[in-house]
PDB file of C-alpha atoms in Angstrom:
ATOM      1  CA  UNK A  11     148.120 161.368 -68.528  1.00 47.00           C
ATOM      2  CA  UNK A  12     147.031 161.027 -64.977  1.00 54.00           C
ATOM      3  CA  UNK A  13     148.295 158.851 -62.332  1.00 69.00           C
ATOM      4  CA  UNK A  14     146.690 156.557 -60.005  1.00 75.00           C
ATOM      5  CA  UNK A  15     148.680 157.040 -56.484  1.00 76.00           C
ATOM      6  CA  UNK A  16     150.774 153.935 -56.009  1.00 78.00           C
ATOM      7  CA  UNK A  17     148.979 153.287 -53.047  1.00 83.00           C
ATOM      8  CA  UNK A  18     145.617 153.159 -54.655  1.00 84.00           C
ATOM      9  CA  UNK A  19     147.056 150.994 -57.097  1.00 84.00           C
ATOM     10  CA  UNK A  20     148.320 148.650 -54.882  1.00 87.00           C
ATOM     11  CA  UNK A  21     145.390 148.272 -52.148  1.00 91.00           C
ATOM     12  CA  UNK A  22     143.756 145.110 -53.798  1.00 94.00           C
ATOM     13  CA  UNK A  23     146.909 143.150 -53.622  1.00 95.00           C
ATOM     14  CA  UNK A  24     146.377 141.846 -50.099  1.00 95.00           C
ATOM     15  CA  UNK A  25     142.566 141.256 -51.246  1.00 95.00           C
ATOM     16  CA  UNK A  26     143.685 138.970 -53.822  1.00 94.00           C
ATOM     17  CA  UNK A  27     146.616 137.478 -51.395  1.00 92.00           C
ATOM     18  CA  UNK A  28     143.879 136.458 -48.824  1.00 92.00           C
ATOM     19  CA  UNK A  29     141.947 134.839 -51.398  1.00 91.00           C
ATOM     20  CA  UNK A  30     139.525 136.910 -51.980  1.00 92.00           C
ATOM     21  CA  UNK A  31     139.316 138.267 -55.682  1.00 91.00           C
ATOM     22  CA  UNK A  32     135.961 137.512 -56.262  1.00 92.00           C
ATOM     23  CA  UNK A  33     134.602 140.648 -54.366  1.00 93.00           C
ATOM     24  CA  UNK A  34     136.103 142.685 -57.390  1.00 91.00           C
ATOM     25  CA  UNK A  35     133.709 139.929 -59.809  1.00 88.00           C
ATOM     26  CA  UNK A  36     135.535 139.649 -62.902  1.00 88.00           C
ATOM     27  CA  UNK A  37     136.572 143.273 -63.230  1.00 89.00           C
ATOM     28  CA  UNK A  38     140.058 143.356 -62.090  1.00 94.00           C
ATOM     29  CA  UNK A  39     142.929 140.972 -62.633  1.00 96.00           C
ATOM     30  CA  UNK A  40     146.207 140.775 -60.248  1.00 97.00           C
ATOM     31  CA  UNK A  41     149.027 139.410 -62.607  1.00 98.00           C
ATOM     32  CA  UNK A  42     152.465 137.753 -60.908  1.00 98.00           C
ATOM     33  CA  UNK A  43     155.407 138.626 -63.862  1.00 98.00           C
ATOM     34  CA  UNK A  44     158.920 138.946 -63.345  1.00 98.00           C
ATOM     35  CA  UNK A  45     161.317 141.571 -63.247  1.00 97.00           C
ATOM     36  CA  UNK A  46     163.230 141.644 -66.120  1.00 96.00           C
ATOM     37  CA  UNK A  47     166.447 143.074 -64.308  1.00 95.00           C
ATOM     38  CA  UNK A  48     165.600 141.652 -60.728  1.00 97.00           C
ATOM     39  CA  UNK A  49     164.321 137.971 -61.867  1.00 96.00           C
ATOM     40  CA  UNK A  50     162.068 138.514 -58.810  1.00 98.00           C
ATOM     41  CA  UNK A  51     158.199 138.326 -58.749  1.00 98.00           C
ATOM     42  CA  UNK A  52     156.314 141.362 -59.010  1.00 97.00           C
ATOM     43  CA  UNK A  53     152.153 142.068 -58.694  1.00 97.00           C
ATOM     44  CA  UNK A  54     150.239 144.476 -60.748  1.00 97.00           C
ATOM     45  CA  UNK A  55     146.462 144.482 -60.425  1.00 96.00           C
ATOM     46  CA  UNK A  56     145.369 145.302 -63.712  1.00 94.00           C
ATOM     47  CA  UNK A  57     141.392 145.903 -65.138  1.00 89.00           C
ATOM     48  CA  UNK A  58     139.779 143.490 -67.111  1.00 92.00           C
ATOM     49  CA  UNK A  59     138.944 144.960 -70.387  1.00 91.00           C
ATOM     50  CA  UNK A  60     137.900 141.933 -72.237  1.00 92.00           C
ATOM     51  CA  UNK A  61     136.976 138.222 -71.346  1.00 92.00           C
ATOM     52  CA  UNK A  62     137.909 135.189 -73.497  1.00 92.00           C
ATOM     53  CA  UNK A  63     137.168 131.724 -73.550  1.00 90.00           C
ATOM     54  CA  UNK A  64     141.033 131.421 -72.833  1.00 92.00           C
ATOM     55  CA  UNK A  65     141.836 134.753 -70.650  1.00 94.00           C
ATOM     56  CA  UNK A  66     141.187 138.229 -70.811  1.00 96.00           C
ATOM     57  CA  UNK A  67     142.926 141.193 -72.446  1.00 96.00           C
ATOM     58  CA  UNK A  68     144.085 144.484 -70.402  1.00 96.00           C
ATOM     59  CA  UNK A  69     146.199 147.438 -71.113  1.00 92.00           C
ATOM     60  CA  UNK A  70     148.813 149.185 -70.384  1.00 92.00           C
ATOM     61  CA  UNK A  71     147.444 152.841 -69.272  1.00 82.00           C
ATOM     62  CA  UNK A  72     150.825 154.158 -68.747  1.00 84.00           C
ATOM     63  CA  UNK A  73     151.698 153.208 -72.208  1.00 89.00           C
ATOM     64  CA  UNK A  74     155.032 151.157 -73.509  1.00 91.00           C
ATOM     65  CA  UNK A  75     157.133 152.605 -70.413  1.00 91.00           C
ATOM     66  CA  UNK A  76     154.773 150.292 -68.244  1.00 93.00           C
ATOM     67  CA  UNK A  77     157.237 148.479 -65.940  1.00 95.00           C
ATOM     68  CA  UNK A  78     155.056 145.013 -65.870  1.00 97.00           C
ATOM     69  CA  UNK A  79     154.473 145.396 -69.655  1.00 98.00           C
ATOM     70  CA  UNK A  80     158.390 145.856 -69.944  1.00 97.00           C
ATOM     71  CA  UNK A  81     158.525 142.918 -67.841  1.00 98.00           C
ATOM     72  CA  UNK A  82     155.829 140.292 -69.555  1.00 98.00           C
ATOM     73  CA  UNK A  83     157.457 141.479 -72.847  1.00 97.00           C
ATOM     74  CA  UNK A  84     160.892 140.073 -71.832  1.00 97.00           C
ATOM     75  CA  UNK A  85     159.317 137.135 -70.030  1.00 98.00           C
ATOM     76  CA  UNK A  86     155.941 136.118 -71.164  1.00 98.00           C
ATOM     77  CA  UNK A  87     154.943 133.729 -68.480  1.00 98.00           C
ATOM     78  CA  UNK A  88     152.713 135.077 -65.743  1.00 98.00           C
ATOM     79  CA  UNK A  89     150.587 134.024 -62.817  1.00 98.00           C
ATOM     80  CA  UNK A  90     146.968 135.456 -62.328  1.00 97.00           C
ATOM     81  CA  UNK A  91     144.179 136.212 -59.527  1.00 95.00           C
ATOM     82  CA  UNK A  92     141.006 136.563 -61.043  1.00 93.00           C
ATOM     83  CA  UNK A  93     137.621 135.678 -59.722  1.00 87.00           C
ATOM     84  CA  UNK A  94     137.672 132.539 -57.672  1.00 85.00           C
ATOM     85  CA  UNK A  95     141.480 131.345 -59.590  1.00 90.00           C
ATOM     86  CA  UNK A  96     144.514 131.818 -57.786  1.00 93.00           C
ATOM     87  CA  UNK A  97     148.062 131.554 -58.877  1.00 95.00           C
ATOM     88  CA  UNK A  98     146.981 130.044 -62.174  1.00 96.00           C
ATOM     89  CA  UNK A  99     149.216 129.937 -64.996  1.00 98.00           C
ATOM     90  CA  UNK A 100     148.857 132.196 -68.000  1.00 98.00           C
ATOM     91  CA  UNK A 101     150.832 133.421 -71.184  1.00 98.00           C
ATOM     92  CA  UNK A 102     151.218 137.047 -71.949  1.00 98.00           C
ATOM     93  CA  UNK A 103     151.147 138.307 -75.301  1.00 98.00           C
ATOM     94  CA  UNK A 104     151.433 141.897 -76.118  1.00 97.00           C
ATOM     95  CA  UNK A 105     148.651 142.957 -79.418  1.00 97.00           C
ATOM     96  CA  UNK A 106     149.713 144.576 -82.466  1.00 96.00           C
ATOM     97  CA  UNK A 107     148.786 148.045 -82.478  1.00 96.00           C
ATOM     98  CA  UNK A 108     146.043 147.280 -85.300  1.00 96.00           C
ATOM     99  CA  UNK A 109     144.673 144.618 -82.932  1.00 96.00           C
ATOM    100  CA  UNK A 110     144.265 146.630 -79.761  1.00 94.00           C
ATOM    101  CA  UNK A 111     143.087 149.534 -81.608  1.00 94.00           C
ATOM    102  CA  UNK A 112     140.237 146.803 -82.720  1.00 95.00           C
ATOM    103  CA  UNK A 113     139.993 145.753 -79.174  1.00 94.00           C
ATOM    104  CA  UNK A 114     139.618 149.126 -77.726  1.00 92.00           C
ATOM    105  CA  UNK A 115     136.826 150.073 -80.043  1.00 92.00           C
ATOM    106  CA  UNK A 116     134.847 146.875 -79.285  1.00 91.00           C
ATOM    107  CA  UNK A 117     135.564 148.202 -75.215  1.00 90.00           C
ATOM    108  CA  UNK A 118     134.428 151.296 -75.524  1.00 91.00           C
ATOM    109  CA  UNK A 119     131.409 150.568 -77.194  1.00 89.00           C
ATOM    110  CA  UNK A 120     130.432 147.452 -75.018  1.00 88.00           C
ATOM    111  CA  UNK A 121     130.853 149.465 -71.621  1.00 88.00           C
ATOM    112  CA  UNK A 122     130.927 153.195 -72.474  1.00 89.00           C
ATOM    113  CA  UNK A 123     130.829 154.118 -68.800  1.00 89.00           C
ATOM    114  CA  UNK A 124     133.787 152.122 -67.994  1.00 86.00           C
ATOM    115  CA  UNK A 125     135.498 153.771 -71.041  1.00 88.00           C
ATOM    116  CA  UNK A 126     134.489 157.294 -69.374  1.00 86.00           C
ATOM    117  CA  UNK A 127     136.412 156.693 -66.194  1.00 82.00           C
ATOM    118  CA  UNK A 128     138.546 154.944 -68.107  1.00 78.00           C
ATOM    119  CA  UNK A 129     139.500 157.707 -69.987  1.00 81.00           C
ATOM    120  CA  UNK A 130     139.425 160.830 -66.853  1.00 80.00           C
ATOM    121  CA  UNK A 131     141.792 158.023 -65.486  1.00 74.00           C
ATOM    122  CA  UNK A 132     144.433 158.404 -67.824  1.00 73.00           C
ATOM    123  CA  UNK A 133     143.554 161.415 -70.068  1.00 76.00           C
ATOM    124  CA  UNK A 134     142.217 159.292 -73.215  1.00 79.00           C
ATOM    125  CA  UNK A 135     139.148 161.940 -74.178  1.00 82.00           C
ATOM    126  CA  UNK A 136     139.716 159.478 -77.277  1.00 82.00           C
ATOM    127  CA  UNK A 137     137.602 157.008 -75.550  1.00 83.00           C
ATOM    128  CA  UNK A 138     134.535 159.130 -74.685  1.00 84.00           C
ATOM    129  CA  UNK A 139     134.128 160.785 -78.353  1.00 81.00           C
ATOM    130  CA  UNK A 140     131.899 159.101 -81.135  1.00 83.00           C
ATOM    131  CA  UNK A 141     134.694 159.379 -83.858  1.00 86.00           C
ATOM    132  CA  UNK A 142     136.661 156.645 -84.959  1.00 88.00           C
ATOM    133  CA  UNK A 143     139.646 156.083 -82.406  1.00 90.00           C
ATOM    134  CA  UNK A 144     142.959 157.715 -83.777  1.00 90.00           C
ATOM    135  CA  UNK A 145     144.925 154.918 -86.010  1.00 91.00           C
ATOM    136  CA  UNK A 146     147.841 155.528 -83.127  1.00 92.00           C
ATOM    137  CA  UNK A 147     145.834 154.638 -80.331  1.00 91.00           C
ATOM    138  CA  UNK A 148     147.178 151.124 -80.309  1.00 91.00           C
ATOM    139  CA  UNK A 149     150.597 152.380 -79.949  1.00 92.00           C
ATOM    140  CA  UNK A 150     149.857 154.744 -77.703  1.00 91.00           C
ATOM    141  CA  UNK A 151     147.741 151.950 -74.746  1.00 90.00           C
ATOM    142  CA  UNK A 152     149.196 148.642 -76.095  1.00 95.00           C
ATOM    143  CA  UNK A 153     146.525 145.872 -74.608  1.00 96.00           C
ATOM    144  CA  UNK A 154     147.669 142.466 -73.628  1.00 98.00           C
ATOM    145  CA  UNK A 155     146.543 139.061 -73.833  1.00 98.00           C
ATOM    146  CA  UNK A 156     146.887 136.802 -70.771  1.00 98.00           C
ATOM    147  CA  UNK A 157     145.740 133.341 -72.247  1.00 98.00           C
ATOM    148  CA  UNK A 158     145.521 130.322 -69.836  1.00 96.00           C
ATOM    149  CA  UNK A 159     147.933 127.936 -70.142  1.00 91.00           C
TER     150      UNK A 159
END
């Protein structure tokens, strides 16, 4: 898989700090968890892969060794930055693998040019072919709910 530089990663932080969020629309997310070990807050800008009437749903690129998935698992609560909110509280809740398999088919066929970068991102050629996904894929990129509380 590839990596996105930790500094790339991180430059939207201070966008979303300052209050402004909305200049990325809707398509990326900066969620406040905390660290399981530390107890202190931690930020992760995250992209959207799926609005809800209650949230949105993103995944875990890196896979199950995700430090802020690792983190939401243990402690579920979260604060988000997304669009015009700010600090607004939200529940995590990490899909079955069925479920995010679903999910990630229903992505990649509602924006297959986001899958495409999606995919050169972090090596899933899975997302860019026309066969079914692989039944592991869900295992493999677990996706997340963050519902509004």
């Amino acid at each position: 898989m590839g990596r996105i530089p930790r500094w790339l990663a991180r430059a939207p932080i201070p966008v979303f700090r300052a209050g402004l969020g909305m200049v990325f629309g809707r398509r990326l997310v900066m969620v406040e968890h905390v660290g399981r070990v530390s107890r202190r807050a931690r930020l992760v800008v995250l992209e959207v892969l799926l609005r809800e009437r209650t949230g949105v749903v993103v995944a875990s690129g890196y896979g199950r060794a995700s430090q802020w998935l690792r983190n939401v698992r243990a402690e579920p609560r979260v604060r988000l930055w997304w669009g015009r909110m700010r600090g607004v509280p939200a529940r995590a809740r990490v899909l079955d693998p069925d479920e995010s398999r679903r999910l990630l088919e229903e992505y990649r066929r509602a924006h297959p040019g986001q899958a495409r970068i999606v995919a050169s991102v972090f090596g899933l050629t899975e997302l860019t072919a026309d066969d079914p996904l692989p039944e592991d894929i869900g295992r493999r990129i677990p996706l997340v709910r963050l519902d509004l509380t």
